[in-house]
Short mmCIF file of C-alpha atoms in Angstrom, two decimals:
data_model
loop_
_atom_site.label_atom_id
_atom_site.label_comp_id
_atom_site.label_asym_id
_atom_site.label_seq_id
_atom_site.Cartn_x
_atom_site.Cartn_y
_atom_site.Cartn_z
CA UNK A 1087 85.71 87.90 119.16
CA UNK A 1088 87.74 88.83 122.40
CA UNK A 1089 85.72 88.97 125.47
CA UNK A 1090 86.79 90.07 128.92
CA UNK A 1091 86.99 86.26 130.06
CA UNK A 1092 90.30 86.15 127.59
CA UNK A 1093 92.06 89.11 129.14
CA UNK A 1094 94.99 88.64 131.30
CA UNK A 1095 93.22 88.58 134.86
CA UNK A 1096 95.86 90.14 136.35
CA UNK A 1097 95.48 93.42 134.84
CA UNK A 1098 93.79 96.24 137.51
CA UNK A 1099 93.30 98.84 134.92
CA UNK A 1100 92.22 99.21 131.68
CA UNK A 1101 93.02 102.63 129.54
CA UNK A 1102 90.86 103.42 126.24
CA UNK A 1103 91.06 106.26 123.53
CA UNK A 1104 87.91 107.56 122.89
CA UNK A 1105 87.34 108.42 119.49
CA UNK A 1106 86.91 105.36 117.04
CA UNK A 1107 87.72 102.73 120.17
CA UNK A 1108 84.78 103.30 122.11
CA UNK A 1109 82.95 105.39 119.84
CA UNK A 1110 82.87 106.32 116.43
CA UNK A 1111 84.21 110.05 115.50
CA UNK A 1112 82.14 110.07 112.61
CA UNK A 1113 78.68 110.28 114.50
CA UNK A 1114 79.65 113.29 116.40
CA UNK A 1115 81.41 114.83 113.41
CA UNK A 1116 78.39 113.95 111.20
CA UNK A 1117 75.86 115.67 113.84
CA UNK A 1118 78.16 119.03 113.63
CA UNK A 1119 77.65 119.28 110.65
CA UNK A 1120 74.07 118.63 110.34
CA UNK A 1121 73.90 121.85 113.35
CA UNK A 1122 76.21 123.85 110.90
CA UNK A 1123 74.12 123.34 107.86
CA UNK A 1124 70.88 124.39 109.35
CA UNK A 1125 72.57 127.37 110.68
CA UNK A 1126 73.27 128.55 107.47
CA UNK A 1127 70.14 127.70 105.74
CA UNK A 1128 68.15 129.69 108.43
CA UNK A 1129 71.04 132.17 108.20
CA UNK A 1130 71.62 132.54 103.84
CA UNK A 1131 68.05 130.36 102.73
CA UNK A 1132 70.74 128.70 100.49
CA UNK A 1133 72.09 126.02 100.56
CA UNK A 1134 69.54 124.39 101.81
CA UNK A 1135 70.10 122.10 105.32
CA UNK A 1136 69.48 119.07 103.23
CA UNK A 1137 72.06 120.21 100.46
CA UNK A 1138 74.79 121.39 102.37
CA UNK A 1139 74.88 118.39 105.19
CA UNK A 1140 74.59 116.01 101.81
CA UNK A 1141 77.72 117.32 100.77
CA UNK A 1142 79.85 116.79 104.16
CA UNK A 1143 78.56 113.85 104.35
CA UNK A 1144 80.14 112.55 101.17
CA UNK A 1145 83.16 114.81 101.58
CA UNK A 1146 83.79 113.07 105.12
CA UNK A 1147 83.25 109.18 103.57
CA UNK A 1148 85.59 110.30 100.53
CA UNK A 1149 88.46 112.92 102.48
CA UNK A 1150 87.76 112.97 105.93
CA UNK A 1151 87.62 116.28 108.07
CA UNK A 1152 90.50 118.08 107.10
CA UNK A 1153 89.75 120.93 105.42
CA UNK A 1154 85.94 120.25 104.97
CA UNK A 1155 84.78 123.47 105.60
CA UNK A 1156 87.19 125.26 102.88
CA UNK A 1157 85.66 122.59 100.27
CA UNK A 1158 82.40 123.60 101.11
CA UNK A 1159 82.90 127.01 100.72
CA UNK A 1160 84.32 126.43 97.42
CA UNK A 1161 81.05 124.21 96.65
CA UNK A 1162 78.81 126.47 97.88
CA UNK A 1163 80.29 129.88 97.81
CA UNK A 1164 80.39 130.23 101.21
CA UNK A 1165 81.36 133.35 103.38
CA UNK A 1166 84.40 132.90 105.20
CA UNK A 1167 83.43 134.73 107.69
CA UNK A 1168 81.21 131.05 108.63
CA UNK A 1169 84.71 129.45 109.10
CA UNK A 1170 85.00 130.65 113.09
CA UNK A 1171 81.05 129.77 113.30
CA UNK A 1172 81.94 126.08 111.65
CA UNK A 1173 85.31 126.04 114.11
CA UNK A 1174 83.42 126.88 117.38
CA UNK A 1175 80.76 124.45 116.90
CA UNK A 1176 82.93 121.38 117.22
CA UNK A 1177 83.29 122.86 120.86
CA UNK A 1178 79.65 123.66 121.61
CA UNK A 1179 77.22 121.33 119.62
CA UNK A 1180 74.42 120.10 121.34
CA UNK A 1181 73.51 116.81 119.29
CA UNK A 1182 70.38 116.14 118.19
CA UNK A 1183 71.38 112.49 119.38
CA UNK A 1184 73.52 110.95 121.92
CA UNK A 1185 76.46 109.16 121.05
CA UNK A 1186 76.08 105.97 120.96
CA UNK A 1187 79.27 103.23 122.17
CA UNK A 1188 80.10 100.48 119.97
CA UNK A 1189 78.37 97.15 121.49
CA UNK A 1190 80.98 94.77 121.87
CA UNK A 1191 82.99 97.80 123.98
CA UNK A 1192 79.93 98.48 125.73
CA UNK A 1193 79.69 94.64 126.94
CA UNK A 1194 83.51 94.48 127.34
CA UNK A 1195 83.32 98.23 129.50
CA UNK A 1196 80.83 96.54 131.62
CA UNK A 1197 82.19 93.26 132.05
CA UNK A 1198 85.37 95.15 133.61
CA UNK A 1199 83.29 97.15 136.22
CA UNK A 1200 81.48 93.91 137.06
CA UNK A 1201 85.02 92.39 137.95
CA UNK A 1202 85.85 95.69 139.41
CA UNK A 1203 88.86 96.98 137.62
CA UNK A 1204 89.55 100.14 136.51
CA UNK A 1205 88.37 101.90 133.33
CA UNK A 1206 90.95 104.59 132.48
CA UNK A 1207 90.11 107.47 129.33
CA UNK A 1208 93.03 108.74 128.01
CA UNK A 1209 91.94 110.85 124.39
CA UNK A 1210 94.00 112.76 122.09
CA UNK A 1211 92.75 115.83 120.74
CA UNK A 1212 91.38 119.51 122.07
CA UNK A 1213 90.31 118.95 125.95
CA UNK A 1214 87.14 120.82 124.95
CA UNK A 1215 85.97 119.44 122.37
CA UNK A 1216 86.69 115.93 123.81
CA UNK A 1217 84.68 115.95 127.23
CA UNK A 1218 81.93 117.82 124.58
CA UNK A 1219 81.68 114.36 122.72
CA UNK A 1220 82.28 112.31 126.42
CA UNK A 1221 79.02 114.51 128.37
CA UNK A 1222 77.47 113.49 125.10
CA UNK A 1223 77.43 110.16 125.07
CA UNK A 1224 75.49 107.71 126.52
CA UNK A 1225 77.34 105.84 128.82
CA UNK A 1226 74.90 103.72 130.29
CA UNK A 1227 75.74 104.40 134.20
CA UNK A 1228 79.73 103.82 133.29
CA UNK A 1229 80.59 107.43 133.58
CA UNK A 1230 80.61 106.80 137.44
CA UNK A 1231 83.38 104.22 137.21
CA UNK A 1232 85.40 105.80 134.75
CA UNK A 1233 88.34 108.10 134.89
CA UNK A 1234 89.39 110.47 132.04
CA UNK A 1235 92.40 112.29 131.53
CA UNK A 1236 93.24 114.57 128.54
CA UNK A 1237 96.49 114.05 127.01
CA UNK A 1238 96.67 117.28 125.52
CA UNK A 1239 96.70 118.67 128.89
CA UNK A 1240 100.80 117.43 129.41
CA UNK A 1241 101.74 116.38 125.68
CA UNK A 1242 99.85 114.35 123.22
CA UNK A 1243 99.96 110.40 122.86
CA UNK A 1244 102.03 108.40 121.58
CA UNK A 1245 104.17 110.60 124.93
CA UNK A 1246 103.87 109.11 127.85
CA UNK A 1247 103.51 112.19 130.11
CA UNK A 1248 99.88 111.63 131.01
CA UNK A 1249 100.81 107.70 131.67
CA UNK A 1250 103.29 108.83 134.22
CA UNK A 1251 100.82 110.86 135.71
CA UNK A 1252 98.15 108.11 136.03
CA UNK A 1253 100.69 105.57 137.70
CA UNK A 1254 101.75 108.33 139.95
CA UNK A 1255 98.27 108.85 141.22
CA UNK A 1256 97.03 105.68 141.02
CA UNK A 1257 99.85 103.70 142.38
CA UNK A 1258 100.21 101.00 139.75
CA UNK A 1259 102.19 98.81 138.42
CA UNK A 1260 103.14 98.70 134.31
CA UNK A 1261 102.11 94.94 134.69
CA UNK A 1262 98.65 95.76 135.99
CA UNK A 1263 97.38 97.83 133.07
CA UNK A 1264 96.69 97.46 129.24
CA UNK A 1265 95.88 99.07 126.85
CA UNK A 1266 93.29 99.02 124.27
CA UNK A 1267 93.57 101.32 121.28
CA UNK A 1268 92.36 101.07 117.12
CA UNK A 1269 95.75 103.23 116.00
CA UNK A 1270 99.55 103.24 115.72
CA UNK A 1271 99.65 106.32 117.78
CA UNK A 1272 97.47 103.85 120.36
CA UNK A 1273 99.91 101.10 119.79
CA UNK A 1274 102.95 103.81 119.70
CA UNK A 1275 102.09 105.06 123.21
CA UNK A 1276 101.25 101.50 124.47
CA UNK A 1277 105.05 100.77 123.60
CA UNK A 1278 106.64 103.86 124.97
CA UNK A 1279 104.32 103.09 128.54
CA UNK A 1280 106.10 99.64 128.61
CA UNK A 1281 102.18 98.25 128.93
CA UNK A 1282 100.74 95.28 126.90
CA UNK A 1283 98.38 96.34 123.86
CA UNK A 1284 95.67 95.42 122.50
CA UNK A 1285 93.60 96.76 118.86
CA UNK A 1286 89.65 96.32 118.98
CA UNK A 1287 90.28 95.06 115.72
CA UNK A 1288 90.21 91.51 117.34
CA UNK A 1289 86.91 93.22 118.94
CA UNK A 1290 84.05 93.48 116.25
CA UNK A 1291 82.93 96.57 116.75
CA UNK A 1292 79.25 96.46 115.62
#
């Protein structure tokens, strides 16, 4: 396992995705749908909360999110009209739990704050429903040492628009800064940036 100790020292900043790097998507996907399926037992009686968040959660493990809601409406006759109800909630959930960071990334988060370096977020995806998972998630006091920046805000990684933006305003170098991603769009941008790379895959994650 890679711990801080075998980083390049010379780095000043550090810039993470969010979503299956620091934490995984699937417990704040899992908890939406768990809100979605009570709504619509207290809302219809049937299907039941039980039933219905079953069934996502074995549509998710077999298909992933993409079109999750249309095959449980198909499952479940479901009224379409649910479909903007089921859209806004990945915006507005209030979990039942926080989200919880992987532990080696928590240690390795921590270890860089300790050495005081910079911890950059830099997520793909809708700005709101983003900082809905980051306010979400406990961060163990590392929210105060963080900065996050929403890519979709300029244009969406692998571009490098928002990576011009944070060496403009933070006045550093390519060589000072890595960074460490779980994806090819990660490892795409991390080319494009001219910045060293590095997949949590040589991390373990539990």
């Amino acid at each position: 396992m890679i711990r801080y100790a075998d980083l390049d020292p010379n780095k000043k900043a550090f810039i993470f995705e969010f979503d299956n790097v620091l934490v995984p998507e699937r417990d704040y996907l899992l908890q939406v749908y768990y809100l979605f399926a009570n709504f619509i037992e207290f809302t219809e009686t049937v299907p039941s909360a039980k039933e219905l968040t079953d069934f996502f959660k074995t549509a998710f493990e077999h298909h992933g999110p993409e079109k999750i809601f249309d095959r449980a409406k198909q499952a479940f006759n479901l009224d379409e009209k649910y479909s903007e109800n089921f859209r806004k909630l990945h915006f507005t959930a209030r979990l039942p739990l926080k989200l919880l960071i992987y532990n080696p990334m928590l240690t390795l988060l921590q270890d860089i704050v300790v050495d005081r370096k910079q911890i950059l977020l830099i997520t793909n995806g809708d700005p709101e429903v983003q900082l809905n998972k980051i306010r979400q998630t406990e961060w163990n006091g590392l929210e105060k040492y963080m900065k996050v920046y929403f890519a979709n805000e300029t244009k969406p990684k692998p571009e490098t628009n928002v990576f011009d933006m944070v060496l403009d305003q933070l006045k550093l170098l390519r060589k000072e800064i890595a960074i460490i991603g779980n994806s090819g769009i990660d490892e795409e941008f991390a080319l494009a940036c001219g910045v060293d790379y590095l997949n949590i895959s040589l991390l373990e994650k539990e």
